[in-house]
Amino acid sequence: MKLHANTIAGLAEHLESCQLQVKDTTKITDDHPEMDWDDAYAIQDAILARKLARGARLAGLKAGLTSHAKMKQMGVTTPVFGFITDDYAVPDGGECKISELIHPKVEPEIAFVTKRALKGPGCNIAAVLAAVDFVLPGIEVIDSRYRDFKFDLKSVVADNTSASRFVVGGQPTTLEGVDLRTVGIVLEKNGEPVAFGAGAAVLGHPAAAIALLANHLAASDREIPAGTLILSGGITEAVSVKAGDAVTLRVQGMGSVGMRFI
Ligand code: OOG
Ligand code: MG
């Protein structure tokens, strides 16, 4: 750790205030170039602690920047991990208020729910598949607190990987007979298909994102508990949305999920 505990607490407060007050900021490595990975995740943890202290509940975990499309769009090369809280959840078909967000984009994702705990190090796709209860379609709404969505990896980790809203739904599906690599997805905006892909876009197999998350948590002696919802990362580039837009994600064999922006 390179940053003082007070600095970490101050940066967590700053980033969370930007989120709550719907205003953007410069990336924090501009002012704190010495910040390391542990500092970045400590800031993220401090943001979670602030939310829990105010009565929010942890709704799940997320992996991000897990596809080449996303890495290329954001100009980075490694996945990142974050959290989602219950107040980020939008019901399937429900409304998301644009006035509460800075510059939202949507991402088509495959969401996992575990039935057994997953603990690294050494977690792999097979261990993930054995621990999965079901998978289902999910749309993540990302909303970087950084001006023009411009950041480096440590800054985006500190900003809880741009997490802001999500919806899961459709047809929860067990993995027997399902090859997540070849599962096709279509993201529609206002009835028009705007992005297409298949599960393999995420690290060759979306379960690999869950294994990476378990191995990441293991470094601080944590695990993915049984019953955890996990977003495995955008399969395609993120798509900007504005008030009046409706988005639907169709996942092969898993139905569809959607939300409207008002
Ligand atoms: C970071 C979060 C990326 C994903 O699914 O790739 C993410 C960002 O692009 O702002 O959630
Ligand atoms: Mg995402």
Tab-separated table of C-alpha atoms and ligand atoms in Angstrom:
chain	number	residue	atom	x	y	z
A	1	MET	CA	0.000	0.000	0.000
A	2	LYS	CA	1.289	3.421	-0.956
A	3	LEU	CA	-1.555	5.654	0.227
A	4	HIS	CA	-2.260	6.696	3.795
A	5	ALA	CA	-5.486	5.337	5.371
A	6	ASN	CA	-6.919	8.868	5.490
A	7	THR	CA	-6.269	9.339	1.792
A	8	ILE	CA	-8.028	6.053	1.000
A	9	ALA	CA	-11.046	7.068	3.096
A	10	GLY	CA	-11.091	10.512	1.464
A	11	LEU	CA	-10.936	9.105	-2.069
A	12	ALA	CA	-13.744	6.624	-1.272
A	13	GLU	CA	-15.872	9.504	-0.026
A	14	HIS	CA	-15.014	11.594	-3.093
A	15	LEU	CA	-15.854	8.865	-5.623
A	16	GLU	CA	-19.044	7.866	-3.846
A	17	SER	CA	-20.140	11.508	-3.620
A	18	CYS	CA	-19.647	11.822	-7.374
A	19	GLN	CA	-21.900	8.802	-7.826
A	20	LEU	CA	-24.591	10.061	-5.426
A	21	GLN	CA	-24.473	13.654	-6.710
A	22	VAL	CA	-24.281	12.562	-10.370
A	23	LYS	CA	-21.130	14.507	-11.213
A	24	ASP	CA	-17.949	13.390	-12.887
A	25	THR	CA	-14.346	13.796	-11.779
A	26	THR	CA	-10.815	13.448	-13.069
A	27	LYS	CA	-9.232	10.045	-12.598
A	28	ILE	CA	-7.635	9.680	-9.209
A	29	THR	CA	-4.239	8.500	-10.431
A	30	ASP	CA	-3.800	12.058	-11.839
A	31	ASP	CA	-3.443	13.274	-8.243
A	32	HIS	CA	-2.117	10.018	-6.761
A	33	PRO	CA	0.170	8.441	-9.359
A	34	GLU	CA	1.799	6.266	-6.685
A	35	MET	CA	-1.473	4.451	-5.927
A	36	ASP	CA	-1.018	0.656	-6.141
A	37	TRP	CA	-3.488	-2.202	-6.713
A	38	ASP	CA	-4.034	-2.792	-3.008
A	39	ASP	CA	-4.857	0.892	-2.558
A	40	ALA	CA	-7.306	0.752	-5.461
A	41	TYR	CA	-9.169	-2.260	-4.052
A	42	ALA	CA	-9.017	-0.713	-0.540
A	43	ILE	CA	-10.802	2.390	-1.902
A	44	GLN	CA	-13.420	0.121	-3.506
A	45	ASP	CA	-13.848	-1.768	-0.191
A	46	ALA	CA	-14.250	1.548	1.637
A	47	ILE	CA	-17.009	2.566	-0.803
A	48	LEU	CA	-18.796	-0.737	-0.080
A	49	ALA	CA	-18.423	-0.161	3.681
A	50	ARG	CA	-19.990	3.309	3.308
A	51	LYS	CA	-22.973	1.840	1.453
A	52	LEU	CA	-23.443	-1.033	3.935
A	53	ALA	CA	-23.304	1.430	6.837
A	54	ARG	CA	-26.189	3.312	5.199
A	55	GLY	CA	-28.283	0.129	5.019
A	56	ALA	CA	-27.542	-1.148	1.506
A	57	ARG	CA	-26.948	-4.870	1.098
A	58	LEU	CA	-24.431	-6.656	-1.060
A	59	ALA	CA	-26.331	-8.065	-4.060
A	60	GLY	CA	-23.433	-9.763	-5.789
A	61	LEU	CA	-20.018	-9.480	-7.391
A	62	LYS	CA	-18.838	-8.589	-10.876
A	63	ALA	CA	-15.961	-9.164	-13.214
A	64	GLY	CA	-15.336	-6.522	-15.875
A	65	LEU	CA	-13.099	-5.947	-18.867
A	66	THR	CA	-13.204	-9.698	-19.516
A	67	SER	CA	-13.744	-9.544	-23.299
A	68	HIS	CA	-11.422	-8.205	-26.010
A	69	ALA	CA	-14.253	-5.955	-27.192
A	70	LYS	CA	-14.421	-4.285	-23.774
A	71	MET	CA	-10.651	-4.172	-23.257
A	72	LYS	CA	-10.199	-2.580	-26.675
A	73	GLN	CA	-13.018	-0.078	-26.091
A	74	MET	CA	-11.457	1.039	-22.792
A	75	GLY	CA	-7.795	0.678	-23.829
A	76	VAL	CA	-6.816	-1.797	-21.086
A	77	THR	CA	-5.565	-5.374	-20.942
A	78	THR	CA	-6.610	-6.978	-17.649
A	79	PRO	CA	-9.942	-7.844	-16.029
A	80	VAL	CA	-11.098	-6.061	-12.881
A	81	PHE	CA	-13.516	-7.001	-10.100
A	82	GLY	CA	-16.187	-5.129	-8.198
A	83	PHE	CA	-19.473	-5.395	-6.306
A	84	ILE	CA	-23.144	-4.656	-6.859
A	85	THR	CA	-25.581	-3.644	-4.110
A	86	ASP	CA	-29.336	-4.206	-3.814
A	87	ASP	CA	-30.147	-0.579	-4.675
A	88	TYR	CA	-28.469	-1.095	-8.098
A	89	ALA	CA	-31.027	-3.768	-9.044
A	90	VAL	CA	-33.694	-2.896	-11.619
A	91	PRO	CA	-36.585	-5.349	-11.981
A	92	ASP	CA	-36.851	-7.158	-15.327
A	93	GLY	CA	-38.762	-4.818	-17.650
A	94	GLY	CA	-38.412	-2.038	-15.091
A	95	GLU	CA	-37.293	1.571	-15.304
A	96	CYS	CA	-33.899	3.129	-14.748
A	97	LYS	CA	-33.732	6.890	-14.109
A	98	ILE	CA	-31.217	8.624	-16.352
A	99	SER	CA	-31.212	11.646	-14.010
A	100	GLU	CA	-29.446	9.491	-11.392
A	101	LEU	CA	-26.606	8.611	-13.788
A	102	ILE	CA	-23.760	10.535	-15.424
A	103	HIS	CA	-23.260	8.891	-18.866
A	104	PRO	CA	-24.664	5.352	-18.666
A	105	LYS	CA	-23.868	2.494	-21.041
A	106	VAL	CA	-25.319	-1.015	-21.121
A	107	GLU	CA	-23.463	-4.287	-21.408
A	108	PRO	CA	-24.797	-7.746	-22.339
A	109	GLU	CA	-23.587	-10.269	-19.788
A	110	ILE	CA	-24.120	-13.806	-18.579
A	111	ALA	CA	-24.880	-13.844	-14.854
A	112	PHE	CA	-23.930	-16.792	-12.652
A	113	VAL	CA	-25.402	-17.934	-9.340
A	114	THR	CA	-23.313	-20.298	-7.222
A	115	LYS	CA	-24.627	-23.171	-5.110
A	116	ARG	CA	-21.285	-23.879	-3.439
A	117	ALA	CA	-18.502	-21.616	-2.228
A	118	LEU	CA	-15.567	-21.121	-4.590
A	119	LYS	CA	-12.158	-20.562	-3.121
A	120	GLY	CA	-8.857	-19.992	-4.879
A	121	PRO	CA	-6.008	-20.072	-5.466
A	122	GLY	CA	-6.050	-22.520	-8.339
A	123	CYS	CA	-9.744	-22.142	-9.080
A	124	ASN	CA	-10.454	-23.174	-12.691
A	125	ILE	CA	-13.355	-23.500	-15.129
A	126	ALA	CA	-14.154	-27.066	-14.001
A	127	ALA	CA	-14.384	-26.005	-10.345
A	128	VAL	CA	-16.646	-23.112	-11.346
A	129	LEU	CA	-18.931	-25.336	-13.417
A	130	ALA	CA	-19.253	-27.750	-10.473
A	131	ALA	CA	-20.253	-24.881	-8.171
A	132	VAL	CA	-22.760	-23.142	-10.482
A	133	ASP	CA	-26.426	-23.394	-9.563
A	134	PHE	CA	-27.699	-21.659	-12.718
A	135	VAL	CA	-26.867	-18.947	-15.220
A	136	LEU	CA	-29.200	-16.283	-16.607
A	137	PRO	CA	-29.195	-13.226	-18.880
A	138	GLY	CA	-28.083	-9.966	-17.306
A	139	ILE	CA	-27.645	-6.376	-18.460
A	140	GLU	CA	-25.182	-4.268	-16.529
A	141	VAL	CA	-25.486	-0.478	-16.622
A	142	ILE	CA	-22.017	0.996	-16.175
A	143	ASP	CA	-21.523	4.665	-15.352
A	144	SER	CA	-17.900	5.612	-14.781
A	145	ARG	CA	-17.534	8.492	-12.388
A	146	TYR	CA	-14.572	9.618	-14.531
A	147	ARG	CA	-14.949	12.368	-17.095
A	148	ASP	CA	-15.680	10.990	-20.589
A	149	PHE	CA	-15.254	7.399	-19.296
A	150	LYS	CA	-11.456	7.961	-19.431
A	151	PHE	CA	-9.520	5.976	-16.851
A	152	ASP	CA	-6.660	3.605	-16.163
A	153	LEU	CA	-7.166	0.248	-14.472
A	154	LYS	CA	-6.345	1.318	-10.928
A	155	SER	CA	-8.661	4.306	-11.146
A	156	VAL	CA	-11.537	2.164	-12.431
A	157	VAL	CA	-10.983	-0.430	-9.685
A	158	ALA	CA	-11.168	2.334	-7.068
A	159	ASP	CA	-14.420	3.488	-8.728
A	160	ASN	CA	-15.899	-0.007	-8.217
A	161	THR	CA	-15.464	-0.789	-11.928
A	162	SER	CA	-18.114	1.754	-12.985
A	163	ALA	CA	-20.926	-0.347	-11.445
A	164	SER	CA	-24.246	1.489	-11.238
A	165	ARG	CA	-27.333	-0.602	-12.128
A	166	PHE	CA	-28.122	-4.116	-13.341
A	167	VAL	CA	-31.028	-6.306	-14.305
A	168	VAL	CA	-31.111	-10.104	-14.387
A	169	GLY	CA	-33.977	-12.266	-15.534
A	170	GLY	CA	-35.087	-14.420	-18.406
A	171	GLN	CA	-34.866	-18.153	-17.947
A	172	PRO	CA	-32.457	-19.337	-15.234
A	173	THR	CA	-30.676	-22.316	-16.814
A	174	THR	CA	-28.615	-25.130	-15.328
A	175	LEU	CA	-25.466	-26.007	-17.214
A	176	GLU	CA	-26.218	-29.625	-18.143
A	177	GLY	CA	-25.889	-29.852	-21.898
A	178	VAL	CA	-25.108	-26.125	-22.214
A	179	ASP	CA	-21.817	-25.007	-23.757
A	180	LEU	CA	-21.495	-21.403	-22.598
A	181	ARG	CA	-18.850	-20.735	-25.250
A	182	THR	CA	-21.297	-21.110	-28.133
A	183	VAL	CA	-24.340	-19.533	-26.492
A	184	GLY	CA	-25.332	-16.617	-28.749
A	185	ILE	CA	-26.513	-13.236	-27.536
A	186	VAL	CA	-28.284	-10.294	-29.158
A	187	LEU	CA	-28.564	-6.885	-27.504
A	188	GLU	CA	-31.420	-4.761	-28.824
A	189	LYS	CA	-31.949	-1.036	-28.348
A	190	ASN	CA	-35.402	0.267	-29.216
A	191	GLY	CA	-36.131	-2.950	-31.089
A	192	GLU	CA	-33.002	-2.787	-33.260
A	193	PRO	CA	-30.217	-5.334	-32.768
A	194	VAL	CA	-27.145	-3.279	-31.812
A	195	ALA	CA	-24.597	-5.832	-30.556
A	196	PHE	CA	-24.095	-9.567	-31.070
A	197	GLY	CA	-21.777	-12.127	-29.614
A	198	ALA	CA	-21.235	-15.509	-28.034
A	199	GLY	CA	-20.098	-16.560	-24.588
A	200	ALA	CA	-16.573	-17.363	-25.766
A	201	ALA	CA	-15.938	-13.620	-26.169
A	202	VAL	CA	-15.446	-13.577	-22.381
A	203	LEU	CA	-11.988	-15.063	-21.783
A	204	GLY	CA	-12.756	-18.031	-24.048
A	205	HIS	CA	-15.421	-19.203	-21.575
A	206	PRO	CA	-17.432	-16.979	-19.200
A	207	ALA	CA	-16.743	-19.398	-16.306
A	208	ALA	CA	-13.083	-18.344	-16.601
A	209	ALA	CA	-14.118	-14.884	-15.352
A	210	ILE	CA	-15.612	-16.464	-12.231
A	211	ALA	CA	-12.437	-18.510	-11.664
A	212	LEU	CA	-10.331	-15.335	-11.956
A	213	LEU	CA	-12.591	-13.636	-9.402
A	214	ALA	CA	-12.179	-16.552	-6.956
A	215	ASN	CA	-8.400	-16.424	-7.411
A	216	HIS	CA	-8.390	-12.646	-6.965
A	217	LEU	CA	-10.361	-12.931	-3.693
A	218	ALA	CA	-8.048	-15.697	-2.472
A	219	ALA	CA	-5.167	-13.217	-2.417
A	220	SER	CA	-6.923	-11.501	0.517
A	221	ASP	CA	-8.145	-14.837	1.969
A	222	ARG	CA	-11.722	-14.341	0.797
A	223	GLU	CA	-14.006	-16.614	-1.240
A	224	ILE	CA	-17.130	-16.459	-3.375
A	225	PRO	CA	-19.856	-17.679	-0.994
A	226	ALA	CA	-22.585	-20.132	-2.047
A	227	GLY	CA	-25.614	-18.307	-3.430
A	228	THR	CA	-23.643	-15.414	-4.923
A	229	LEU	CA	-24.847	-13.619	-8.053
A	230	ILE	CA	-21.890	-12.752	-10.304
A	231	LEU	CA	-21.864	-10.709	-13.510
A	232	SER	CA	-19.163	-12.221	-15.730
A	233	GLY	CA	-18.463	-9.135	-17.877
A	234	GLY	CA	-19.653	-7.495	-21.074
A	235	ILE	CA	-19.556	-9.795	-24.107
A	236	THR	CA	-19.530	-6.848	-26.542
A	237	GLU	CA	-18.654	-3.180	-26.436
A	238	ALA	CA	-20.859	-1.192	-24.062
A	239	VAL	CA	-23.693	0.760	-25.738
A	240	SER	CA	-24.661	4.304	-24.647
A	241	VAL	CA	-28.250	4.903	-23.583
A	242	LYS	CA	-30.395	7.985	-23.004
A	243	ALA	CA	-33.861	8.722	-21.650
A	244	GLY	CA	-36.522	7.055	-23.774
A	245	ASP	CA	-34.352	4.087	-24.756
A	246	ALA	CA	-35.443	0.504	-24.092
A	247	VAL	CA	-32.902	-2.321	-24.139
A	248	THR	CA	-33.433	-6.074	-24.343
A	249	LEU	CA	-30.857	-8.826	-24.122
A	250	ARG	CA	-31.712	-12.170	-25.713
A	251	VAL	CA	-29.530	-15.110	-24.744
A	252	GLN	CA	-29.822	-18.359	-26.671
A	253	GLY	CA	-31.832	-20.873	-24.625
A	254	MET	CA	-32.158	-18.457	-21.680
A	255	GLY	CA	-34.919	-16.092	-22.752
A	256	SER	CA	-34.555	-12.346	-22.507
A	257	VAL	CA	-34.260	-9.536	-19.994
A	258	GLY	CA	-34.761	-5.822	-20.415
A	259	MET	CA	-35.139	-2.370	-18.952
A	260	ARG	CA	-36.261	1.113	-19.964
A	261	PHE	CA	-34.470	4.395	-19.381
A	262	ILE	CA	-36.636	7.314	-18.305
B	1	OOG	C1	-15.357	-0.781	-16.488
B	1	OOG	C2	-16.342	-1.871	-16.166
B	1	OOG	C3	-16.397	-2.921	-17.241
B	1	OOG	C4	-17.486	-5.040	-18.039
B	1	OOG	O1	-18.443	-5.822	-18.004
B	1	OOG	O2	-16.577	-5.158	-18.861
B	1	OOG	C5	-17.446	-3.948	-17.049
B	1	OOG	C6	-15.823	0.142	-17.590
B	1	OOG	O3	-15.761	-0.236	-18.763
B	1	OOG	O4	-16.244	1.266	-17.275
B	1	OOG	O5	-18.286	-3.926	-16.183
B	2	MG	MG	-19.994	-5.206	-16.770
